[in-house]
CSV table of C-alpha atoms in Angstrom, one decimal:
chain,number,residue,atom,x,y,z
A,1410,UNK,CA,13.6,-36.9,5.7
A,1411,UNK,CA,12.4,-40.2,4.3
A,1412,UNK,CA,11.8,-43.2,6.6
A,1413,UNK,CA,12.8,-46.6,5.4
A,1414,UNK,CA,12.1,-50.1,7.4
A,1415,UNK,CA,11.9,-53.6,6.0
A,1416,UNK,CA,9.7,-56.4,6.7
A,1417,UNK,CA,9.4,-60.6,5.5
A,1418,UNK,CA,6.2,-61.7,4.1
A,1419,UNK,CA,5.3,-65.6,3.0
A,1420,UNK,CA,3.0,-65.7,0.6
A,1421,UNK,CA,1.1,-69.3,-0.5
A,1422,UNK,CA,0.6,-69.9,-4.2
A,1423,UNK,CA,-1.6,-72.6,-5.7
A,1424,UNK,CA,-2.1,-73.4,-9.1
A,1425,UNK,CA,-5.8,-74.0,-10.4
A,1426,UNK,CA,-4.7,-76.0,-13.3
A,1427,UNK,CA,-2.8,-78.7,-11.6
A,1428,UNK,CA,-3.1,-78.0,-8.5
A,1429,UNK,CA,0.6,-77.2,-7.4
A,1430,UNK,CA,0.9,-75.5,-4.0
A,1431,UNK,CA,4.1,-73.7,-3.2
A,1432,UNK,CA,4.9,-70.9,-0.8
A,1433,UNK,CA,7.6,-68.0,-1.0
A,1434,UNK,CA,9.1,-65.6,1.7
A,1435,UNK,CA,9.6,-62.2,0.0
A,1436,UNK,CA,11.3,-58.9,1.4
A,1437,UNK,CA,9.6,-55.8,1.6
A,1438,UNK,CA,11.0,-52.2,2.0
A,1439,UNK,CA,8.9,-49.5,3.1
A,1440,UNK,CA,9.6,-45.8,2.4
A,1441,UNK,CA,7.2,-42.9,3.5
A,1442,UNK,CA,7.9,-39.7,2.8
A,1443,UNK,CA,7.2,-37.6,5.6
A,1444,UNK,CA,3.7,-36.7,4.6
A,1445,UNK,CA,2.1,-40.0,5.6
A,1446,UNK,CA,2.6,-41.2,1.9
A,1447,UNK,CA,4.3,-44.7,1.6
A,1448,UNK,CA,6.0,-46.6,-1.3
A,1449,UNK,CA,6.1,-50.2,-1.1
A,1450,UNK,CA,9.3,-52.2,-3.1
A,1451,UNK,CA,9.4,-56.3,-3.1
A,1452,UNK,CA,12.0,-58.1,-3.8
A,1453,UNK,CA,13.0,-61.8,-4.3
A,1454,UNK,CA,16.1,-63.5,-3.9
A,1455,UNK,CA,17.3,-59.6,-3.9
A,1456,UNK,CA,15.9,-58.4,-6.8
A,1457,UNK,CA,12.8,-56.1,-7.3
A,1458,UNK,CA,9.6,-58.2,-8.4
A,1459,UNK,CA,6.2,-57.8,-9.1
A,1460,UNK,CA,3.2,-57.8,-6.2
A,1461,UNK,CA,3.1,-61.3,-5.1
A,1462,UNK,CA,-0.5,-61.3,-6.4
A,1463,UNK,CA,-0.1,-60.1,-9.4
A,1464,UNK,CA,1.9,-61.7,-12.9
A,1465,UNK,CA,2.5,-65.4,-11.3
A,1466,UNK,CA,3.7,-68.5,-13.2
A,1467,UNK,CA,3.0,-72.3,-12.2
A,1468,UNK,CA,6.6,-73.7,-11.5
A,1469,UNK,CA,5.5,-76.8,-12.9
A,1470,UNK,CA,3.2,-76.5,-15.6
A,1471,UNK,CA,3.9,-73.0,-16.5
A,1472,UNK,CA,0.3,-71.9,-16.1
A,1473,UNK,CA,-0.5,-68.3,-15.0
A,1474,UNK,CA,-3.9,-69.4,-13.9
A,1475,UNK,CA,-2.3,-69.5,-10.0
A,1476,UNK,CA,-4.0,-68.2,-6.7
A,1477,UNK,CA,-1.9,-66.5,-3.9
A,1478,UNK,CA,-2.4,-65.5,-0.6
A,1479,UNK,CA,-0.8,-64.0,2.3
A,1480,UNK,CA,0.5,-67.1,4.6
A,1481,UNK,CA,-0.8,-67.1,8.5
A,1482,UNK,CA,1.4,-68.2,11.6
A,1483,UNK,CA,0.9,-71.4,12.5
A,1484,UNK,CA,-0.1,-71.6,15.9
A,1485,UNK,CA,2.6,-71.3,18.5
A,1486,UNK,CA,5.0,-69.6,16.1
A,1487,UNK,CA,6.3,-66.0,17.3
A,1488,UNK,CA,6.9,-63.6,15.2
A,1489,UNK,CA,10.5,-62.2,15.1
A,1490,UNK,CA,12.1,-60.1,17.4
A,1491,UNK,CA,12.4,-56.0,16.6
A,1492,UNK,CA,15.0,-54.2,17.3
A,1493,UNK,CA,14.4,-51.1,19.7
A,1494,UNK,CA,11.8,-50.5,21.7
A,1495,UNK,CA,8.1,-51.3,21.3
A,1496,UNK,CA,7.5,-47.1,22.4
A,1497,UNK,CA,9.5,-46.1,19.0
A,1498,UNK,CA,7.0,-48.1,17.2
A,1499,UNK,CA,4.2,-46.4,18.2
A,1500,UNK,CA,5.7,-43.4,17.5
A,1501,UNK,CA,6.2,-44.3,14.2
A,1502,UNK,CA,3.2,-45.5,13.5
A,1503,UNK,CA,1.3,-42.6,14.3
A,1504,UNK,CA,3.7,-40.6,12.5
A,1505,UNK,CA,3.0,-42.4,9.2
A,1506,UNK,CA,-0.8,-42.0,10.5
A,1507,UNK,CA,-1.2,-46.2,10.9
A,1508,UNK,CA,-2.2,-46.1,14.4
């Protein structure tokens, strides 16, 4: 049986060329296979897409010469709500050997 579970991530760009910051919020479905092996899909605006690190393109300027890095909470902010219970998580976690 393969386990699927979704997650957001916000990623920060910034281009080194003319210095163009932008951030995006991306989607990213999990899969493991059982066996503690896990595939990793991203997709923006619905659609499958490169690592968020990898093959970016200066909205402005067109450059590819662009930094990106996983965005932090702001202080304060909580992070959303999961459905179920926090003892399922475990579970799964150690089942996928993460915890």
């Amino acid at each position: 049986m393969q386990d699927a579970w979704s997650s957001r991530e916000a990623w920060v760009y910034e281009c080194l060329c003319c210095e163009t910051t932008w951030d995006e919020v991306l989607e990213v479905r999990h899969f493991g296979d059982g066996h503690g092996n896990e595939a990793v899909i991203y997709e923006r605006g619905g659609q499958p897409c490169t690592t968020p690190w990898t093959d970016c393109l200066c909205p402005k300027c067109q450059s590819r010469n662009v930094k990106a890095w996983a965005a932090t909470r702001k202080a304060g902010e909580l992070p959303p709500v999961r459905s179920g219970s926090d003892v399922a998580m475990v579970f799964h976690l150690r089942r996928i050997h993460a915890w």
